[in-house]
mmCIF file with all atom_site columns, C-alpha atoms in Angstrom:
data_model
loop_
_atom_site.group_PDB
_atom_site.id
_atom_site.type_symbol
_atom_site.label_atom_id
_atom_site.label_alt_id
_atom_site.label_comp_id
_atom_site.label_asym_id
_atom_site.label_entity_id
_atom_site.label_seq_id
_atom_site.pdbx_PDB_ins_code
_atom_site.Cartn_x
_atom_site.Cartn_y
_atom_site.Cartn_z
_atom_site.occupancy
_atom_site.B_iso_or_equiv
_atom_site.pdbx_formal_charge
_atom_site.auth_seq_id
_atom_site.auth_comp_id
_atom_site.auth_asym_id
_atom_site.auth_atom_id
_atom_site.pdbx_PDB_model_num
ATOM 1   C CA . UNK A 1 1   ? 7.892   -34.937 -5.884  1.00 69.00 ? 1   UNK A CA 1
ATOM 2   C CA . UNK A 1 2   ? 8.954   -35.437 -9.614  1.00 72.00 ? 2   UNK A CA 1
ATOM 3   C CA . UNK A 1 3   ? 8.222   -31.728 -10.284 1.00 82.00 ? 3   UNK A CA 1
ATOM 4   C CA . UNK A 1 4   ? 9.781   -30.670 -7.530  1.00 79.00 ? 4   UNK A CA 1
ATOM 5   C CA . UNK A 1 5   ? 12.660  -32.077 -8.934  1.00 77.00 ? 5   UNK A CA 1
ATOM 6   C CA . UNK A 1 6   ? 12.527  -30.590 -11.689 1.00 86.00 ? 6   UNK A CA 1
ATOM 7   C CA . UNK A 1 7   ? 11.870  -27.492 -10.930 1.00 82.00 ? 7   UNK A CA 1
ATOM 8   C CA . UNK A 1 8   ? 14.885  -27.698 -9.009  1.00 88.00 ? 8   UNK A CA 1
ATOM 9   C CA . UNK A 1 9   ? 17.304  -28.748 -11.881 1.00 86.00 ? 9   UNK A CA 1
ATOM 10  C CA . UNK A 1 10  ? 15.764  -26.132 -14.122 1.00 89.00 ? 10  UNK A CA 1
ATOM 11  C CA . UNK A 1 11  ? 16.590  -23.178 -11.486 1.00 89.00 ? 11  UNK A CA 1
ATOM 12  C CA . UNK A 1 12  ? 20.141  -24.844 -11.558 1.00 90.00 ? 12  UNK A CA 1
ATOM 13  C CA . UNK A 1 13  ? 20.227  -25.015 -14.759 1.00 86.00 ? 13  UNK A CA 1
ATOM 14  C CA . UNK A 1 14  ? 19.424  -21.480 -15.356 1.00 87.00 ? 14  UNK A CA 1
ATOM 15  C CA . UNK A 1 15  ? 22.226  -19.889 -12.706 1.00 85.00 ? 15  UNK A CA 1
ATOM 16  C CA . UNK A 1 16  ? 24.732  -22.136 -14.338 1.00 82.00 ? 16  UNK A CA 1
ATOM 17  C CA . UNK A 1 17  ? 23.653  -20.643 -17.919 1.00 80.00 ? 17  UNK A CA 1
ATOM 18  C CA . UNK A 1 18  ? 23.294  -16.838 -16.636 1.00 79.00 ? 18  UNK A CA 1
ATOM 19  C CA . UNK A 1 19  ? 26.822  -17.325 -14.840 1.00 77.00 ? 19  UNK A CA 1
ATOM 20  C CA . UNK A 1 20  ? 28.234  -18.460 -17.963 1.00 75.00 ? 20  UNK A CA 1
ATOM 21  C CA . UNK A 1 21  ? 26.587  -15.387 -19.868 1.00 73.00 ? 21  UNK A CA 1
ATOM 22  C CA . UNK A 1 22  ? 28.150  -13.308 -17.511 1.00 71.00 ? 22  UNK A CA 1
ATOM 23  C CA . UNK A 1 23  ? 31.810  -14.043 -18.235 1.00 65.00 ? 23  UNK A CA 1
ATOM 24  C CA . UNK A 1 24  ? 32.039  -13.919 -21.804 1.00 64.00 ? 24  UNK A CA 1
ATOM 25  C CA . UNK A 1 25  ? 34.176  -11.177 -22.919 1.00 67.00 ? 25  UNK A CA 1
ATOM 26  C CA . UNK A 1 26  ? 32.415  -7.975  -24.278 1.00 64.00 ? 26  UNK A CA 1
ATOM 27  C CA . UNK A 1 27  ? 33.692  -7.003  -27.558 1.00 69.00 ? 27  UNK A CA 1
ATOM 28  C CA . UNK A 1 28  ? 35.034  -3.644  -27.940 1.00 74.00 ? 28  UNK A CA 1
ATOM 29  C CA . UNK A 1 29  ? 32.425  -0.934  -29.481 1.00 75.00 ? 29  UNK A CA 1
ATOM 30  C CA . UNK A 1 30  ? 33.344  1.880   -30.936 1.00 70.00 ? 30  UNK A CA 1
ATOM 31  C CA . UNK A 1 31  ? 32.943  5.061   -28.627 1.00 71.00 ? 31  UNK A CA 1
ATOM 32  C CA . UNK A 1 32  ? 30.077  6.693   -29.351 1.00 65.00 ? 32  UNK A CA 1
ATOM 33  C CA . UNK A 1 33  ? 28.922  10.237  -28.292 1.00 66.00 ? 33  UNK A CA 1
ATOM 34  C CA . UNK A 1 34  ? 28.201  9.945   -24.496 1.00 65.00 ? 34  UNK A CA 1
ATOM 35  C CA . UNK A 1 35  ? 25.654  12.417  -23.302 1.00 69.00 ? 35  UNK A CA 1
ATOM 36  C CA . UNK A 1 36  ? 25.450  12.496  -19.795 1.00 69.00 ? 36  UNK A CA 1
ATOM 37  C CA . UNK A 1 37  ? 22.247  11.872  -17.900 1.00 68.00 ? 37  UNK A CA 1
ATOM 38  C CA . UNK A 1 38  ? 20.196  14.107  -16.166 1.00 75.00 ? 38  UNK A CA 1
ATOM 39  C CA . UNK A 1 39  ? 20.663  12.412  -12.511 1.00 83.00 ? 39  UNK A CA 1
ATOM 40  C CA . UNK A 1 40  ? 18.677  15.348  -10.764 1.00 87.00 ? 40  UNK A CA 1
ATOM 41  C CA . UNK A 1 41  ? 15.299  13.840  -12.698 1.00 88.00 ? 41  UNK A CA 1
ATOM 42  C CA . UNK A 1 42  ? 15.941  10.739  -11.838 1.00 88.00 ? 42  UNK A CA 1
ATOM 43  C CA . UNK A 1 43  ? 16.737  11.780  -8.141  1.00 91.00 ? 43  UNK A CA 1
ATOM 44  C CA . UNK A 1 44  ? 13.393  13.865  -8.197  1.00 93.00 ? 44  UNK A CA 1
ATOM 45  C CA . UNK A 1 45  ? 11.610  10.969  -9.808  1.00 93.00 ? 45  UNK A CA 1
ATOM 46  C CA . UNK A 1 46  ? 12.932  8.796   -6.823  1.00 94.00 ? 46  UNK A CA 1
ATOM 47  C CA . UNK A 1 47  ? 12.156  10.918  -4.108  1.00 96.00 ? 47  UNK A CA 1
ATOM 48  C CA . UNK A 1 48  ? 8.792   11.888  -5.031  1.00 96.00 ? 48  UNK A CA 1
ATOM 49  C CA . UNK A 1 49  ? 8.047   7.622   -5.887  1.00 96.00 ? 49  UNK A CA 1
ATOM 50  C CA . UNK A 1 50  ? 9.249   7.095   -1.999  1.00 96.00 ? 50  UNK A CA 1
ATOM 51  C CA . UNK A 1 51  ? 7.505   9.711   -0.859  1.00 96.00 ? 51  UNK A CA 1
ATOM 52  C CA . UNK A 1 52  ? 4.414   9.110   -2.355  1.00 96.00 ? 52  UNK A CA 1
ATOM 53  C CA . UNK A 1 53  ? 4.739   5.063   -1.420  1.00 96.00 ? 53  UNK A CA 1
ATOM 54  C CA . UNK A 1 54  ? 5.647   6.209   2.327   1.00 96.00 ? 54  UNK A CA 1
ATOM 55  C CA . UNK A 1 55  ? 2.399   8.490   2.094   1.00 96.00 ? 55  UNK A CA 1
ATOM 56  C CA . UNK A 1 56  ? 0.386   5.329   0.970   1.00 95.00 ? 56  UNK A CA 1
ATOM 57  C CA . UNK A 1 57  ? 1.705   3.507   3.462   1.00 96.00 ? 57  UNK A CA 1
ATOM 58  C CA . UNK A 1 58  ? 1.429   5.696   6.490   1.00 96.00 ? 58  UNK A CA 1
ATOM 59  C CA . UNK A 1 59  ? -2.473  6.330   5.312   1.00 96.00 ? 59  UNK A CA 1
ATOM 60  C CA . UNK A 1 60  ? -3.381  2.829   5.207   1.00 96.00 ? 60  UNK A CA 1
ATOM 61  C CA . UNK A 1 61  ? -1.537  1.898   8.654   1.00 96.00 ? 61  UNK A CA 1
ATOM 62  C CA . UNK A 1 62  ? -4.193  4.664   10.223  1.00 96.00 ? 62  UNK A CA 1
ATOM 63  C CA . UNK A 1 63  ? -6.817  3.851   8.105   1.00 95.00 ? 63  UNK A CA 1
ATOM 64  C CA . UNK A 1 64  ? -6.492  0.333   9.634   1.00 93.00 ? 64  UNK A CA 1
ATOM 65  C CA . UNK A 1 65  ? -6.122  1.288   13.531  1.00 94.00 ? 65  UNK A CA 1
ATOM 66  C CA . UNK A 1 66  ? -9.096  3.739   12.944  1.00 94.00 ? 66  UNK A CA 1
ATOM 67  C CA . UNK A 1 67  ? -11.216 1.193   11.921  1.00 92.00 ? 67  UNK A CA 1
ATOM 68  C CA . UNK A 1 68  ? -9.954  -1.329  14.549  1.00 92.00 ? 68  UNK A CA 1
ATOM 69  C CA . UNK A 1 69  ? -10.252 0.958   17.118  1.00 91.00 ? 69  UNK A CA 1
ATOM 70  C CA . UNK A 1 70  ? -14.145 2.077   16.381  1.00 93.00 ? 70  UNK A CA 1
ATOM 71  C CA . UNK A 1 71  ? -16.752 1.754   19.279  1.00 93.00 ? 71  UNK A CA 1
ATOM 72  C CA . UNK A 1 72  ? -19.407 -0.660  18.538  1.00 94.00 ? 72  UNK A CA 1
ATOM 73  C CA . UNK A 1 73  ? -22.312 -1.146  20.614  1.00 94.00 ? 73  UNK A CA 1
ATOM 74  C CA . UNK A 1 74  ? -22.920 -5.378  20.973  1.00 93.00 ? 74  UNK A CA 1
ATOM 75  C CA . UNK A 1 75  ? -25.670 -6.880  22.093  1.00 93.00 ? 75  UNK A CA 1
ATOM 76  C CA . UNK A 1 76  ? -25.864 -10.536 23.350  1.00 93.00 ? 76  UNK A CA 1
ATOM 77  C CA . UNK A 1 77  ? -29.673 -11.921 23.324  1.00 93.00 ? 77  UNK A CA 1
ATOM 78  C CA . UNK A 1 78  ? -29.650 -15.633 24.655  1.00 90.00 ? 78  UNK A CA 1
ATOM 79  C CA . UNK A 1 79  ? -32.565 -16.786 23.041  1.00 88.00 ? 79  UNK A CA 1
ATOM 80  C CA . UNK A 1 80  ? -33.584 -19.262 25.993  1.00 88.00 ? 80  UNK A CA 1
ATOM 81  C CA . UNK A 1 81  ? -34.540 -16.491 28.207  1.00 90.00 ? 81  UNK A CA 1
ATOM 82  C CA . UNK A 1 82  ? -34.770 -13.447 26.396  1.00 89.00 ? 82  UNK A CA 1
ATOM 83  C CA . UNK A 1 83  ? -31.969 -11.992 28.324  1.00 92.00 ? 83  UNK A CA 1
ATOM 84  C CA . UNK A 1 84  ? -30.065 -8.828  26.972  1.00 93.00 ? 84  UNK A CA 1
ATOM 85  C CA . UNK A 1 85  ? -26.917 -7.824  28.071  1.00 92.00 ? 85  UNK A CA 1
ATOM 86  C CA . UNK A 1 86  ? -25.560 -5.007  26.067  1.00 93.00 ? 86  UNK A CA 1
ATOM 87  C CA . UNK A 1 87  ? -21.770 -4.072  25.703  1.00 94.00 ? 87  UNK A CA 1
ATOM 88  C CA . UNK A 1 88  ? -18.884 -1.773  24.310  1.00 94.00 ? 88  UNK A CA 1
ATOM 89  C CA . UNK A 1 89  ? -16.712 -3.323  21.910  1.00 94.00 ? 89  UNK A CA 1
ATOM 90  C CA . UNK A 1 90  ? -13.347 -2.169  19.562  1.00 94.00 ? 90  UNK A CA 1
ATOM 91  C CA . UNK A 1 91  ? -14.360 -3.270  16.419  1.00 93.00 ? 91  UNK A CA 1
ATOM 92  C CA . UNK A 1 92  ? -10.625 -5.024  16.372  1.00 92.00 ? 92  UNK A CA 1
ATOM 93  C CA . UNK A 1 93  ? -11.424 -7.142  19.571  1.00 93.00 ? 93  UNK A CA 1
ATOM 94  C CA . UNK A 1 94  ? -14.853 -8.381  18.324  1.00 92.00 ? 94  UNK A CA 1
ATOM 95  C CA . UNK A 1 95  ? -14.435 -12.330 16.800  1.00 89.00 ? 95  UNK A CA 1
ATOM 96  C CA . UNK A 1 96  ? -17.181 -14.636 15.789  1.00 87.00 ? 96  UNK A CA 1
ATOM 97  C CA . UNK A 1 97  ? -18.160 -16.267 19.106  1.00 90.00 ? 97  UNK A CA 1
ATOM 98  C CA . UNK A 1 98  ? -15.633 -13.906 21.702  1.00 92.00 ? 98  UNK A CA 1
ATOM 99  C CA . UNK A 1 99  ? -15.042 -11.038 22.031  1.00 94.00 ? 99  UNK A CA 1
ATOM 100 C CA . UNK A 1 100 ? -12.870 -8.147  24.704  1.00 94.00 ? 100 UNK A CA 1
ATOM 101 C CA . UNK A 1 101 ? -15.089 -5.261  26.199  1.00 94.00 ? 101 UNK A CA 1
ATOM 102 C CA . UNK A 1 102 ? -13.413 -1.467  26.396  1.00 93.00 ? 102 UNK A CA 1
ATOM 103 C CA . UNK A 1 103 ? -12.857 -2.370  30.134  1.00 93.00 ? 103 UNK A CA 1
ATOM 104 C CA . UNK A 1 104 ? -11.122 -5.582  28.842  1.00 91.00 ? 104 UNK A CA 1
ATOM 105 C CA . UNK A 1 105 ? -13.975 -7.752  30.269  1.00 93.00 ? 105 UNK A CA 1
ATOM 106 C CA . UNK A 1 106 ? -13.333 -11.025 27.826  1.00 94.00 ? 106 UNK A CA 1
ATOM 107 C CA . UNK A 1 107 ? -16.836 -12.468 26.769  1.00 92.00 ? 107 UNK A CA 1
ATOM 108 C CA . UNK A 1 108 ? -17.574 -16.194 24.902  1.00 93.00 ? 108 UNK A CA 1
ATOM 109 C CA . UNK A 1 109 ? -20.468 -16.323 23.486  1.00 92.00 ? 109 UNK A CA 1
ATOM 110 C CA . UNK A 1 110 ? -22.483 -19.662 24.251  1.00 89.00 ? 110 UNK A CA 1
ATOM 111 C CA . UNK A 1 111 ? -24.592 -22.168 21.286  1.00 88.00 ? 111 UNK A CA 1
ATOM 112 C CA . UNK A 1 112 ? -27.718 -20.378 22.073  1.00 88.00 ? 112 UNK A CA 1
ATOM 113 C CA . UNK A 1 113 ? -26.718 -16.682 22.199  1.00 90.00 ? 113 UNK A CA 1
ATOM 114 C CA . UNK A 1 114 ? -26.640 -14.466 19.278  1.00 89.00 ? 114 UNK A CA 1
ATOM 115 C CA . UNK A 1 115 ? -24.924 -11.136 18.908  1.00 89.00 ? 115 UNK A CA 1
ATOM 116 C CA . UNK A 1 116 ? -26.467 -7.908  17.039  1.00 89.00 ? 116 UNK A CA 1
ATOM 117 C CA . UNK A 1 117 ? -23.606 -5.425  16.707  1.00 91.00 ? 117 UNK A CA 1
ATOM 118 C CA . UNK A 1 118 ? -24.584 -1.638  15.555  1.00 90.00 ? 118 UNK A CA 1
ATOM 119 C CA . UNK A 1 119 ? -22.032 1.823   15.396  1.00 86.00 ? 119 UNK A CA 1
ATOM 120 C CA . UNK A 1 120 ? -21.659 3.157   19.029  1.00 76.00 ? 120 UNK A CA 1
ATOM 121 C CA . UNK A 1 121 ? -23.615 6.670   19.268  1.00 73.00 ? 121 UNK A CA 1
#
C-alpha cells in the first residue's frame, strides 16, 4: 500500500516538474545555417518500416490459423476396456481433457481415458 503511494506521488511529482520545464522561456540563439532535411528519406524510411511491420504481422496472423486449423488424427483408448475410438480434430479445438471433432461433435475425456494425438495423413 505504502509503495503504492509512493509511486503515486513520484509520478506527480514528475508531471508537475516536466510541466514546469516546459514553460520556461527559451533564450534566443543565434541563427545558424539551416539546412533543410531530406523528408523523402525519412518518408521512404517510414513506409518501408510499416510495410515491413504490416508484412510481419499479416505472416504471423496465417502462420497462427494454419497451425490452428491442422487435421490431427486423436485417438481415445479407455484403458478399462481397451476400447478405441478414433477421431478428427483442428489442432485449435483440441484442450487437455475436451476437445470439438471436424463435424463439431464436442468430446470430454473421462479419468480413465487417455488420448494419443498424431498428424492427420
Amino acid at each position: 500500500m505504502v509503495t503504492k503511494l509512493i509511486f503515486t506521488l513520484a509520478v506527480i511529482a514528475l508531471v508537475v516538474f516536466l510541466v514546469k520545464f516546459r514553460q520556461r522561456p527559451v533564450p534566443p540563439r543565434a541563427p545558424a545555417v539551416s539546412r533543410k532535411p531530406d523528408t523523402r528519406l525519412i518518408r521512404l524510411i517510414a513506409v518501408v518500416t510499416l510495410v515491413v511491420m504490416l508484412t510481419g504481422s499479416l505472416v504471423m496472423i496465417y502462420l497462427s490459423w494454419r497451425d490452428s486449423h491442422q487435421r490431427l488424427q486423436v485417438k481415445v483408448i479407455d484403458s478399462r476396456s481397451g476400447r478405441v475410438s478414433e477421431y478428427e480434430v483442428y489442432r485449435g479445438r483440441l484442450g487437455e481433457r475436451s476437445f470439438e471433432t471436424v463435424d463439431g461433435r464436442q468430446v470430454r475425456l473421462a479419468e480413465t481415458e487417455r488420448l494419443e494425438v498424431a498428424a492427420s495423413p
